[in-house]
Amino acid sequence: MAQVQRMSRLMIKTLRDDPADAETLNHKLLVRAGYVRRTAAGIWTWLPLGKKVLENVTRVVREEMDAIGGQEVLLPALLPKEPYEASGRYDEYGDLLFRLQDRKGADYLLGPTHEEIFTQVVKDMCSSYKDLPVILYQIQTKYRDEARPRAGVLRGREFQMKDSYSFDTTDEGLAEAYQLHRAAYIRIFERLGLDHRVVSAVSGAMGGSASEEFLAPAPAGEDTFVDCPNCDYAANTEAVTFVATAADASAVPAVEELDTPDTPTIETLADFLGVPASATLKNLLVKVDGEIVAVGVPGDREVDLGKLGEHLAPAEVELVTAEDFVGRPDLVRGYVGPQGLEKVRYIADPRVAAGTSWITGANKEGVHARNVVAGRDFEVDQYLDVVVVEADDPCPKCGTGLRVDRAIEIGHIFQLGRKYADIFSLDVLGQQGKPVRVTMGSYGIGVSRAVAALAEQTADDKGLCWPREIAPADVHVVAAGKALQTELALDVAAKLGDAGVRVMVDDRAGVSPGVKFTDAELIGVPKILVAGRRSAEGVVELKDRRTGEREEITVDEAVARLTADLA
Ligand code: ATP
Ligand code: MG
């Protein structure tokens, strides 16, 4: 028997207008429909309806984690700093970490993720290979002092995550735990009704499927990904690696200098010479841990500083400023070329492959050079894929033009290997009686973010529109207003409740039918049942929230139909 939720007793206040600070659909609608309430930047209160949806997501996640043999635990969010100092993350996280002290002045942090603590737990609890493999998970509150907590619960500073960790003695065991999670995640997102893609999160160069992300395509997403219309290739744009092909430069004449006054930008240069920007080589100067480094990319491409930063991490990457040119006559601003740049490390995009020929700076004010050939006239110290990926770039697998789309990262699976086991000397006694180092995986799902992603993907111009599995109720019964109608509404709600259907009934007195209908659509329960005009005959209107299809049927038929839907 399911409980009947009477709206007259529900703490809810719907809003007609979008909150002033809301930029994204989920933020606007979840606030307007009374699911969540902002407490501080990136910190949210889940109101009764919101808590139901969050619980539904949690239940699906929990069921599928249990199904792959995961054991649920609950670790603290308030953590001592020492394990995070041991791993180096206490510093690496920088401003992202919430830090605090206890009354004795000892340092603590609020957990952003729990690899360190889980490693310690397993070190404590497992001593033999017979104790492994093990998959542990928790559904718990995480804290990250995000630079831009925006988009409502999509990016919180406090948020709910399911994090799990696998512990194995062999690489095969880890691969298996990874595949179990991958399959469980697909089932979870299917059950939630989330349109999703599994994409590679690391560049091919760094090795296969060691890390994949689950992305929910949505315009509000902060990630971009590519997928190939021809083959199964899909990757986060940060992980796309262009496949370089060396060119034959045997017919390219020697380097020739060109007078190109007032052409410090690619645009002015291409205009002046009447060549496409793609024929020129752009050399961006950056500072890597304070040292000036040049980054070469084709003139028509942009450098993705985020990608560059990921490649060079933990080194810090910054743009150069005018001051950095002081005392550096070898660096001629606007006319930098890799030939003759002896004192500067040269990083290039794979498109600047050996044998390719370029127009580029001649390291003299107002002068460029042409026929500058990679590998002949200059050496590349390091090739890194650092350009912003664009639609129609060739697929690294089959060469077809790629599609680029925005998405929300809802999950991430990762083969960690022995990184944390090494840090904490996590060994178990092996079959041969010798200690064996444990190998780990870590796997996350943004539980509260999934609610936002679902809202983004399913809402329409009238409001939220939940898939049944996670909706706060199966049916929203609306009593149009008269006493008889309210009586019928409560009666049908009770019948549905008895049959195990989750019901919400709008029995509010003094609220106009128009407002009730608008609210029902805003709240987004999949079926709306109206006790209106024909209540005296025992006839109600059954409406599908998504399709808008409506029909008049008897109460008995409605109850039978909705109960059958459930089974
Ligand atoms: P992002 O790139 O969006 O900051 P992340 O890669 O740092 O996320 P992970 O460390 O992989 O995130 O965390 C696992 C999951 O937790 C993510 O896939 C995402 O769904 C969720 N998540 C991460 N940060 C937040 C946040 N600030 N608010 C809500 N959910 C989050
Ligand atoms: Mg991630």
Coordinates of C-alpha atoms and ligand atoms in Angstrom, one line a residue:
M1 CA 0.0 0.0 0.0
A2 CA 1.5 3.3 -1.1
Q3 CA 1.1 6.5 0.9
V4 CA -1.2 9.1 -0.5
Q5 CA 0.4 12.5 -0.5
R6 CA -2.2 15.3 0.0
M7 CA -1.0 18.6 -1.4
S8 CA -3.0 20.4 1.3
R9 CA -0.5 19.0 3.8
L10 CA 2.6 19.1 1.6
M11 CA 5.2 21.8 2.2
I12 CA 5.4 23.2 -1.2
K13 CA 5.4 26.7 -2.8
T14 CA 5.4 26.9 -6.5
L15 CA 6.7 30.0 -8.3
R16 CA 5.5 31.5 -11.5
D17 CA 8.7 33.3 -12.2
D18 CA 12.3 32.0 -12.7
P19 CA 14.6 32.9 -9.8
A20 CA 16.7 35.9 -10.8
D21 CA 20.1 34.1 -10.5
A22 CA 19.1 31.0 -12.5
E23 CA 20.7 30.4 -15.8
T24 CA 19.9 26.8 -16.6
L25 CA 16.6 25.0 -17.1
N26 CA 17.0 22.5 -14.2
H27 CA 17.8 25.3 -11.8
K28 CA 14.8 27.4 -12.8
L29 CA 12.4 24.5 -12.8
L30 CA 13.6 22.6 -9.7
V31 CA 13.2 25.9 -7.7
R32 CA 9.9 26.9 -9.3
A33 CA 8.3 23.5 -8.8
G34 CA 9.4 23.5 -5.1
Y35 CA 12.0 20.6 -5.2
V36 CA 15.0 22.5 -3.9
R37 CA 15.8 25.7 -2.2
R38 CA 19.2 27.5 -2.3
T39 CA 20.8 27.9 1.1
A40 CA 24.1 29.5 -0.1
A41 CA 26.1 29.5 -3.3
G42 CA 26.3 25.8 -4.4
I43 CA 24.6 24.6 -1.3
W44 CA 21.1 23.3 -1.5
T45 CA 18.2 22.2 0.6
W46 CA 16.1 19.3 -0.7
L47 CA 12.4 19.9 -0.1
P48 CA 9.9 17.1 0.3
L49 CA 9.4 16.5 -3.5
G50 CA 13.1 16.9 -4.3
K51 CA 14.0 14.5 -1.5
K52 CA 11.7 11.9 -3.1
V53 CA 13.3 12.2 -6.5
L54 CA 16.8 12.1 -5.0
E55 CA 15.8 9.0 -3.0
N56 CA 14.5 7.3 -6.2
V57 CA 17.8 7.9 -7.9
T58 CA 19.7 6.7 -4.9
R59 CA 17.5 3.5 -4.8
V60 CA 18.3 2.7 -8.4
V61 CA 22.0 3.2 -7.9
R62 CA 22.0 1.1 -4.8
E63 CA 20.1 -1.8 -6.4
E64 CA 22.5 -2.0 -9.3
M65 CA 25.6 -1.6 -7.1
D66 CA 24.3 -4.4 -4.9
A67 CA 23.6 -6.5 -8.0
I68 CA 27.3 -6.5 -8.9
G69 CA 28.3 -7.5 -5.4
G70 CA 29.1 -4.1 -4.0
Q71 CA 29.0 -3.8 -0.3
E72 CA 27.6 -0.5 1.0
V73 CA 29.5 1.4 3.7
L74 CA 29.4 4.9 5.0
L75 CA 32.6 6.9 5.5
P76 CA 32.8 10.2 7.3
A77 CA 32.8 13.4 5.3
L78 CA 35.0 15.1 8.0
L79 CA 38.5 13.8 7.5
P80 CA 41.9 14.2 9.0
K81 CA 44.4 15.8 6.6
E82 CA 47.2 13.2 7.0
P83 CA 46.0 10.6 4.5
Y84 CA 45.5 13.4 1.9
E85 CA 49.0 14.7 2.7
A86 CA 50.4 11.3 2.1
S87 CA 48.9 11.2 -1.3
G88 CA 49.8 14.7 -2.1
R89 CA 46.2 15.7 -2.8
Y90 CA 46.0 18.0 0.2
D91 CA 48.1 20.4 -1.8
E92 CA 47.1 19.4 -5.3
Y93 CA 43.5 20.1 -4.7
G94 CA 44.4 23.7 -3.8
D95 CA 41.3 26.0 -3.4
L96 CA 38.9 23.2 -4.2
L97 CA 39.3 21.7 -0.8
F98 CA 37.2 22.8 2.2
R99 CA 39.7 22.9 5.1
L100 CA 39.0 23.4 8.7
Q101 CA 40.5 23.0 12.2
D102 CA 39.3 21.4 15.4
R103 CA 39.4 23.0 18.8
K104 CA 43.0 21.8 19.3
G105 CA 44.1 23.4 16.0
A106 CA 44.5 20.0 14.1
D107 CA 43.8 20.3 10.4
Y108 CA 40.8 18.6 8.8
L109 CA 39.1 18.6 5.4
L110 CA 35.7 17.9 4.1
G111 CA 36.0 14.9 1.7
P112 CA 36.0 15.7 -2.0
T113 CA 36.4 12.0 -2.8
H114 CA 37.6 9.1 -0.7
E115 CA 40.4 7.0 -2.4
E116 CA 42.8 7.5 0.6
I117 CA 40.3 6.5 3.3
F118 CA 39.0 3.5 1.5
T119 CA 42.6 2.3 0.9
Q120 CA 43.2 2.6 4.7
V121 CA 39.9 0.8 5.5
V122 CA 40.9 -2.2 3.3
K123 CA 44.4 -2.2 4.6
D124 CA 42.9 -2.5 8.1
M125 CA 40.3 -5.2 7.2
C126 CA 41.8 -7.4 4.5
S127 CA 45.0 -9.3 5.0
S128 CA 44.9 -12.3 2.6
Y129 CA 44.2 -12.8 -1.1
K130 CA 41.2 -14.7 0.2
D131 CA 39.7 -11.5 1.4
L132 CA 39.7 -10.1 -2.1
P133 CA 38.3 -9.1 -4.5
V134 CA 36.1 -6.6 -2.9
I135 CA 33.9 -3.8 -4.1
L136 CA 32.9 -1.1 -1.6
Y137 CA 30.6 1.8 -2.2
Q138 CA 28.9 4.6 -0.4
I139 CA 26.2 7.2 -1.3
Q140 CA 27.4 10.2 0.6
T141 CA 27.8 13.9 0.7
K142 CA 30.9 15.4 -0.9
Y143 CA 32.4 18.8 -0.6
R144 CA 34.3 20.8 -3.2
D145 CA 34.8 24.5 -3.2
E146 CA 34.0 24.9 -6.9
A147 CA 35.1 28.1 -8.5
R148 CA 31.8 28.5 -10.3
P149 CA 29.0 26.8 -8.5
R150 CA 26.3 27.4 -11.0
A151 CA 23.4 25.6 -12.7
G152 CA 21.7 24.7 -9.4
V153 CA 22.4 21.2 -8.2
L154 CA 24.3 20.4 -11.3
R155 CA 27.4 21.8 -9.8
G156 CA 27.2 22.1 -6.1
R157 CA 29.8 22.8 -3.5
E158 CA 28.0 20.2 -1.4
F159 CA 26.6 17.3 -3.4
Q160 CA 25.6 13.6 -3.3
M161 CA 27.9 11.1 -5.0
K162 CA 28.0 7.4 -5.2
D163 CA 31.6 6.4 -5.0
S164 CA 32.9 2.9 -5.2
Y165 CA 36.2 1.3 -5.1
S166 CA 37.4 -2.1 -6.2
F167 CA 40.3 -4.0 -4.7
D168 CA 42.0 -6.9 -6.5
T169 CA 45.2 -8.7 -6.5
T170 CA 45.5 -9.0 -10.3
D171 CA 45.2 -6.8 -13.3
E172 CA 42.6 -9.2 -14.7
G173 CA 40.6 -8.8 -11.5
L174 CA 40.7 -5.0 -11.9
A175 CA 39.6 -5.2 -15.5
E176 CA 36.7 -7.4 -14.5
A177 CA 35.6 -5.0 -11.7
Y178 CA 35.8 -2.2 -14.2
Q179 CA 33.6 -4.0 -16.7
L180 CA 31.1 -4.9 -13.9
H181 CA 30.8 -1.2 -13.0
R182 CA 30.6 -0.2 -16.7
A183 CA 27.7 -2.5 -17.2
A184 CA 26.0 -1.5 -13.9
Y185 CA 26.3 2.2 -14.9
I186 CA 24.6 1.5 -18.2
R187 CA 21.8 -0.2 -16.4
I188 CA 21.5 2.6 -13.9
F189 CA 21.3 5.3 -16.5
E190 CA 18.8 3.3 -18.6
R191 CA 16.6 2.8 -15.6
L192 CA 16.8 6.5 -14.7
G193 CA 15.7 7.3 -18.3
L194 CA 18.9 9.3 -18.9
D195 CA 20.1 9.6 -22.5
H196 CA 23.8 8.9 -22.1
R197 CA 27.1 8.2 -23.9
V198 CA 30.1 6.3 -22.7
V199 CA 33.1 8.2 -23.8
S200 CA 36.8 7.8 -23.5
A201 CA 38.2 10.1 -20.9
V202 CA 41.9 9.7 -21.6
S203 CA 43.6 10.2 -24.8
G204 CA 44.2 7.1 -26.9
A205 CA 48.0 7.7 -26.5
M206 CA 47.7 7.1 -22.8
G207 CA 46.0 3.8 -23.1
G208 CA 42.6 2.4 -23.9
S209 CA 39.8 2.1 -21.5
A210 CA 41.6 2.9 -18.3
S211 CA 39.0 5.7 -17.8
E212 CA 35.6 6.4 -19.3
E213 CA 33.0 9.0 -18.6
F214 CA 29.3 8.8 -18.8
L215 CA 27.9 11.9 -20.4
A216 CA 24.3 13.0 -20.6
P217 CA 23.9 15.2 -23.7
A218 CA 22.3 18.6 -22.8
P219 CA 22.9 22.2 -23.8
A220 CA 23.5 23.1 -20.2
G221 CA 26.4 20.7 -19.9
E222 CA 29.9 21.9 -19.2
D223 CA 31.7 19.2 -21.0
T224 CA 32.0 18.8 -24.7
F225 CA 32.4 15.4 -26.4
V226 CA 32.8 14.1 -29.9
D227 CA 31.3 11.1 -31.5
C228 CA 31.8 9.6 -34.9
P229 CA 28.7 9.2 -37.2
N230 CA 30.4 6.2 -38.9
C231 CA 32.1 4.1 -36.2
D232 CA 31.8 3.6 -32.4
Y233 CA 34.5 6.2 -31.5
A234 CA 33.3 8.7 -28.8
A235 CA 35.5 10.8 -26.5
N236 CA 35.6 13.8 -24.3
T237 CA 37.0 16.5 -26.4
E238 CA 39.9 16.8 -24.0
A239 CA 40.8 13.2 -24.8
V240 CA 40.7 13.4 -28.6
T241 CA 44.1 12.7 -30.2
F242 CA 44.7 13.6 -33.8
V243 CA 46.6 11.0 -35.7
A244 CA 49.6 12.7 -37.3
T245 CA 50.8 11.8 -40.8
A246 CA 54.3 12.8 -41.8
A247 CA 54.6 14.7 -45.0
D248 CA 57.2 14.5 -47.8
A249 CA 59.2 17.8 -47.8
S250 CA 61.8 16.8 -50.4
A251 CA 60.4 19.3 -53.0
V252 CA 60.1 22.2 -50.5
P253 CA 62.6 25.0 -51.3
A254 CA 64.8 26.5 -48.6
V255 CA 63.5 28.9 -46.0
E256 CA 62.9 32.3 -47.4
E257 CA 62.3 35.5 -45.4
L258 CA 59.4 37.8 -46.3
D259 CA 58.9 41.5 -45.4
T260 CA 55.5 41.6 -43.7
P261 CA 55.3 44.9 -41.9
D262 CA 52.5 45.3 -39.3
T263 CA 51.4 41.7 -39.3
P264 CA 51.6 40.6 -35.7
T265 CA 48.5 38.4 -35.8
I266 CA 47.6 35.4 -38.0
E267 CA 44.7 37.3 -39.5
T268 CA 46.8 40.3 -40.6
L269 CA 49.5 38.0 -41.9
A270 CA 47.1 35.8 -43.9
D271 CA 45.5 38.9 -45.3
F272 CA 48.8 40.5 -46.3
L273 CA 50.1 37.4 -48.0
G274 CA 46.7 36.3 -49.4
V275 CA 47.1 32.8 -48.0
P276 CA 44.7 30.8 -45.8
A277 CA 45.3 30.9 -42.0
S278 CA 45.9 27.1 -42.2
A279 CA 49.1 27.7 -44.1
T280 CA 50.6 29.6 -41.2
L281 CA 52.1 28.3 -38.0
K282 CA 50.9 30.0 -34.8
N283 CA 53.4 30.0 -31.9
L284 CA 51.8 30.7 -28.6
L285 CA 54.1 31.5 -25.7
V286 CA 53.1 30.2 -22.3
K287 CA 54.9 29.8 -19.0
V288 CA 55.1 26.3 -17.6
D289 CA 56.1 26.5 -13.9
G290 CA 57.6 29.9 -14.7
E291 CA 59.7 28.7 -17.8
I292 CA 58.7 30.2 -21.2
V293 CA 57.6 27.5 -23.6
A294 CA 56.3 27.9 -27.2
V295 CA 53.3 25.9 -28.4
G296 CA 52.9 25.6 -32.2
V297 CA 49.6 24.9 -33.9
P298 CA 48.2 25.6 -37.4
G299 CA 47.2 29.2 -37.7
D300 CA 43.5 28.4 -38.1
R301 CA 43.3 26.5 -34.8
E302 CA 43.0 27.6 -31.2
V303 CA 45.1 26.2 -28.4
D304 CA 43.0 24.6 -25.7
L305 CA 44.7 25.7 -22.5
G306 CA 42.7 23.2 -20.4
K307 CA 44.0 20.4 -22.5
L308 CA 47.6 21.7 -22.4
G309 CA 47.3 22.1 -18.6
E310 CA 46.1 18.4 -18.3
H311 CA 49.0 17.2 -20.4
L312 CA 51.5 19.1 -18.4
A313 CA 50.0 18.6 -14.9
P314 CA 50.9 19.0 -12.2
A315 CA 53.0 21.8 -13.8
E316 CA 51.2 25.1 -13.8
V317 CA 50.5 26.7 -17.2
E318 CA 50.0 30.5 -17.5
L319 CA 49.9 32.9 -20.4
V320 CA 52.9 35.2 -20.9
T321 CA 52.6 38.9 -20.2
A322 CA 54.5 41.9 -21.6
E323 CA 57.0 41.7 -18.7
D324 CA 58.1 38.3 -19.8
F325 CA 59.6 39.8 -22.9
V326 CA 61.9 42.1 -21.0
G327 CA 65.5 41.1 -21.5
R328 CA 64.5 38.5 -24.0
P329 CA 65.6 39.8 -27.5
D330 CA 65.2 36.3 -28.8
L331 CA 61.5 36.5 -28.3
V332 CA 60.0 39.0 -30.9
R333 CA 56.4 39.4 -30.0
G334 CA 54.1 38.7 -32.9
Y335 CA 56.9 37.3 -35.0
V336 CA 58.0 34.2 -33.2
G337 CA 59.1 31.2 -35.3
P338 CA 60.4 27.8 -34.1
Q339 CA 63.4 28.0 -36.3
G340 CA 66.2 29.7 -34.3
L341 CA 64.3 29.6 -31.0
E342 CA 67.1 27.8 -29.3
K343 CA 66.5 28.6 -25.7
V344 CA 62.9 27.8 -25.7
R345 CA 61.3 24.4 -25.4
Y346 CA 59.0 23.8 -28.4
I347 CA 55.7 21.8 -28.0
A348 CA 53.7 21.2 -31.2
D349 CA 50.4 19.8 -32.1
P350 CA 50.6 16.5 -34.1
R351 CA 49.3 18.4 -37.1
V352 CA 52.8 20.0 -37.2
A353 CA 54.2 16.7 -38.2
A354 CA 57.6 16.0 -39.6
G355 CA 57.8 17.3 -43.2
T356 CA 55.0 19.8 -43.0
S357 CA 55.9 23.2 -44.4
W358 CA 54.7 26.5 -42.8
I359 CA 54.7 30.3 -43.0
T360 CA 55.7 31.5 -39.6
G361 CA 57.5 34.3 -37.7
A362 CA 61.2 35.0 -38.6
N363 CA 62.0 36.2 -35.1
K364 CA 62.5 39.7 -36.4
E365 CA 60.0 42.6 -36.1
G366 CA 57.9 42.8 -39.3
V367 CA 59.4 39.7 -40.9
H368 CA 58.0 36.2 -41.5
A369 CA 59.5 33.2 -43.2
R370 CA 58.1 30.6 -45.6
N371 CA 59.0 27.0 -46.5
V372 CA 59.8 26.4 -42.8
V373 CA 59.7 22.6 -42.5
A374 CA 59.2 20.6 -39.3
G375 CA 62.1 18.3 -38.7
R376 CA 64.3 20.1 -41.3
D377 CA 64.3 23.7 -40.1
F378 CA 63.2 23.2 -36.5
E379 CA 62.8 20.3 -34.1
V380 CA 59.7 19.7 -32.0
D381 CA 60.7 18.8 -28.4
Q382 CA 57.3 17.3 -27.6
Y383 CA 54.2 16.5 -29.5
L384 CA 50.9 17.1 -27.6
D385 CA 47.4 17.3 -28.9
V386 CA 46.5 20.8 -27.7
V387 CA 44.1 22.3 -30.1
V388 CA 40.4 22.9 -29.5
V389 CA 38.6 20.1 -31.3
E390 CA 36.1 21.2 -33.9
A391 CA 33.2 19.6 -35.7
D392 CA 34.4 17.7 -38.8
D393 CA 37.8 17.0 -37.4
P394 CA 38.7 13.5 -38.6
C395 CA 37.8 10.6 -36.4
P396 CA 41.1 9.1 -35.0
K397 CA 39.7 5.6 -35.7
C398 CA 38.1 5.9 -39.2
G399 CA 38.8 9.4 -40.5
T400 CA 35.1 10.4 -40.8
G401 CA 34.2 14.0 -39.7
L402 CA 33.4 14.1 -36.0
R403 CA 30.3 15.6 -34.4
V404 CA 30.8 17.9 -31.3
D405 CA 28.1 18.2 -28.6
R406 CA 27.7 19.5 -25.1
A407 CA 27.0 17.2 -22.2
I408 CA 26.8 16.8 -18.4
E409 CA 29.3 14.4 -16.8
I410 CA 27.1 12.0 -14.7
G411 CA 29.6 9.3 -14.1
H412 CA 33.2 8.4 -14.3
I413 CA 35.0 5.0 -14.1
F414 CA 38.7 4.7 -13.6
Q415 CA 41.3 2.0 -13.4
L416 CA 43.6 3.5 -10.8
G417 CA 46.0 0.6 -10.6
R418 CA 48.4 0.6 -7.7
K419 CA 48.8 4.4 -7.1
Y420 CA 47.1 4.5 -3.7
A421 CA 48.1 1.0 -2.7
D422 CA 51.7 2.1 -3.2
I423 CA 51.2 5.2 -1.1
F424 CA 49.7 3.3 1.8
S425 CA 51.6 0.0 1.2
L426 CA 48.4 -1.9 0.8
D427 CA 49.4 -5.6 0.4
V428 CA 47.7 -8.8 1.1
L429 CA 49.3 -12.2 1.6
G430 CA 49.3 -14.0 -1.8
Q431 CA 48.7 -17.6 -2.7
Q432 CA 52.4 -18.3 -2.5
G433 CA 52.6 -16.8 1.0
K434 CA 54.3 -13.6 -0.2
P435 CA 52.8 -10.1 0.0
V436 CA 51.0 -9.0 -3.1
R437 CA 50.3 -5.3 -3.9
V438 CA 46.6 -4.6 -4.4
T439 CA 45.3 -2.9 -7.5
M440 CA 42.3 -0.5 -7.4
G441 CA 39.6 1.1 -9.4
S442 CA 37.5 4.1 -8.5
Y443 CA 34.0 4.8 -9.8
G444 CA 31.7 7.8 -9.3
I445 CA 28.2 8.8 -10.1
G446 CA 26.8 12.3 -9.5
V447 CA 23.6 11.3 -7.7
S448 CA 22.3 14.8 -7.1
R449 CA 23.7 15.9 -10.5
A450 CA 21.7 13.1 -12.1
V451 CA 18.5 14.8 -10.9
A452 CA 19.6 18.0 -12.6
A453 CA 20.6 16.1 -15.7
L454 CA 17.2 14.4 -15.9
A455 CA 15.4 17.7 -15.4
E456 CA 17.5 19.2 -18.3
Q457 CA 16.8 16.3 -20.6
T458 CA 13.1 15.7 -19.9
A459 CA 11.5 19.1 -19.2
D460 CA 9.4 20.9 -21.7
D461 CA 7.9 24.4 -21.9
K462 CA 5.3 23.6 -19.2
G463 CA 7.8 22.3 -16.6
L464 CA 9.4 19.2 -15.3
C465 CA 8.5 15.9 -16.9
W466 CA 9.9 13.0 -14.9
P467 CA 10.4 9.4 -16.1
R468 CA 8.2 7.2 -13.9
E469 CA 11.0 5.4 -12.1
I470 CA 12.2 8.6 -10.4
A471 CA 9.1 10.8 -10.4
P472 CA 8.0 11.9 -6.9
A473 CA 4.7 10.0 -7.6
D474 CA 3.1 7.9 -10.3
V475 CA -0.1 9.8 -10.5
H476 CA -1.1 13.4 -9.7
V477 CA -4.8 13.5 -8.9
V478 CA -6.3 17.0 -9.3
A479 CA -9.6 17.9 -7.6
A480 CA -11.0 20.8 -9.7
G481 CA -12.5 22.5 -6.7
K482 CA -16.1 21.6 -5.8
A483 CA -16.7 19.5 -2.7
L484 CA -17.9 16.6 -4.8
Q485 CA -14.8 16.7 -7.0
T486 CA -12.5 16.7 -4.0
E487 CA -14.4 13.8 -2.5
L488 CA -14.0 11.8 -5.7
A489 CA -10.3 12.8 -6.0
L490 CA -9.6 11.6 -2.5
D491 CA -11.5 8.4 -3.1
V492 CA -9.7 7.6 -6.3
A493 CA -6.4 8.5 -4.7
A494 CA -7.1 6.1 -1.8
K495 CA -8.0 3.3 -4.2
L496 CA -4.8 3.9 -6.2
G497 CA -2.8 4.0 -3.0
D498 CA -4.3 0.7 -1.8
A499 CA -3.3 -0.8 -5.1
G500 CA 0.4 0.2 -4.6
V501 CA 0.4 3.2 -6.9
R502 CA 2.3 6.2 -5.6
V503 CA -0.3 9.1 -5.6
M504 CA -0.2 12.8 -5.0
V505 CA -3.6 14.5 -4.7
D506 CA -4.2 18.2 -5.1
D507 CA -7.0 18.7 -2.5
R508 CA -6.0 22.3 -1.7
A509 CA -9.0 24.4 -0.9
G510 CA -9.2 28.0 -2.3
V511 CA -6.8 27.3 -5.1
S512 CA -8.3 27.8 -8.6
P513 CA -8.4 24.9 -11.0
G514 CA -6.2 26.8 -13.4
V515 CA -3.5 27.1 -10.8
K516 CA -3.8 23.5 -9.9
F517 CA -3.4 22.4 -13.6
T518 CA -0.4 24.7 -14.1
D519 CA 1.2 23.3 -10.9
A520 CA 0.6 19.7 -11.9
E521 CA 2.3 20.3 -15.2
L522 CA 5.2 22.2 -13.5
I523 CA 5.7 19.4 -11.0
G524 CA 5.9 16.8 -13.7
V525 CA 4.4 13.6 -12.4
P526 CA 3.9 11.3 -15.5
K527 CA 0.1 10.9 -15.2
I528 CA -2.4 13.5 -14.3
L529 CA -5.9 12.5 -13.3
V530 CA -8.5 15.2 -13.0
A531 CA -11.8 15.0 -11.1
G532 CA -13.7 17.7 -12.9
R533 CA -16.9 18.3 -14.7
R534 CA -18.2 14.7 -14.8
S535 CA -17.3 13.8 -11.3
A536 CA -21.0 13.1 -10.4
E537 CA -21.0 10.3 -13.0
G538 CA -17.8 8.9 -11.7
V539 CA -15.9 9.9 -14.8
V540 CA -12.4 11.5 -14.6
E541 CA -9.9 12.7 -17.2
L542 CA -6.6 10.9 -17.5
K543 CA -3.8 12.8 -19.0
D544 CA -0.3 11.9 -20.0
R545 CA 2.1 14.6 -18.9
R546 CA 4.6 14.0 -21.7
T547 CA 2.4 13.5 -24.7
G548 CA -0.5 15.6 -23.5
E549 CA -2.9 12.9 -24.6
R550 CA -6.1 12.9 -22.6
E551 CA -9.2 10.8 -22.3
E552 CA -12.3 10.6 -20.2
I553 CA -12.8 7.3 -18.4
T554 CA -14.5 5.9 -15.3
V555 CA -12.8 5.9 -12.0
D556 CA -12.7 2.1 -12.0
E557 CA -11.1 1.9 -15.4
A558 CA -8.6 4.6 -14.4
V559 CA -7.6 2.6 -11.3
A560 CA -7.4 -0.6 -13.2
R561 CA -5.3 1.0 -16.0
L562 CA -2.9 2.8 -13.6
T563 CA -2.4 -0.3 -11.5
A564 CA -1.7 -2.4 -14.5
D565 CA 0.8 0.2 -15.7
L566 CA 2.7 -0.4 -12.5
A567 CA 3.1 -4.1 -13.1
Ligands
ATP1 P1 33.6 17.9 -13.1 O1 34.6 17.7 -14.2 O2 32.2 18.1 -13.6 O3 34.0 18.9 -12.1 P2 34.9 15.7 -11.9 O4 35.5 15.0 -13.0 O5 35.7 16.5 -11.0 O6 33.6 16.5 -12.3 P3 34.7 13.2 -10.4 O7 35.8 13.5 -9.5 O8 34.9 12.3 -11.6 O9 34.1 14.6 -11.0 O10 33.4 12.8 -9.6 C1 32.5 11.8 -9.9 C2 31.1 12.3 -10.3 O11 30.6 13.2 -9.3 C3 31.1 13.1 -11.6 O12 31.1 12.3 -12.7 C4 29.9 14.0 -11.4 O13 28.8 13.3 -11.9 C5 29.8 14.2 -9.9 N1 30.2 15.5 -9.5 C6 31.5 16.0 -9.5 N2 31.6 17.3 -9.1 C7 30.3 17.6 -8.8 C8 29.7 18.8 -8.3 N3 30.4 19.9 -8.0 N4 28.3 18.8 -8.1 C9 27.6 17.7 -8.4 N5 28.1 16.6 -8.9 C10 29.4 16.5 -9.1
MG2 MG 35.4 13.1 -13.7

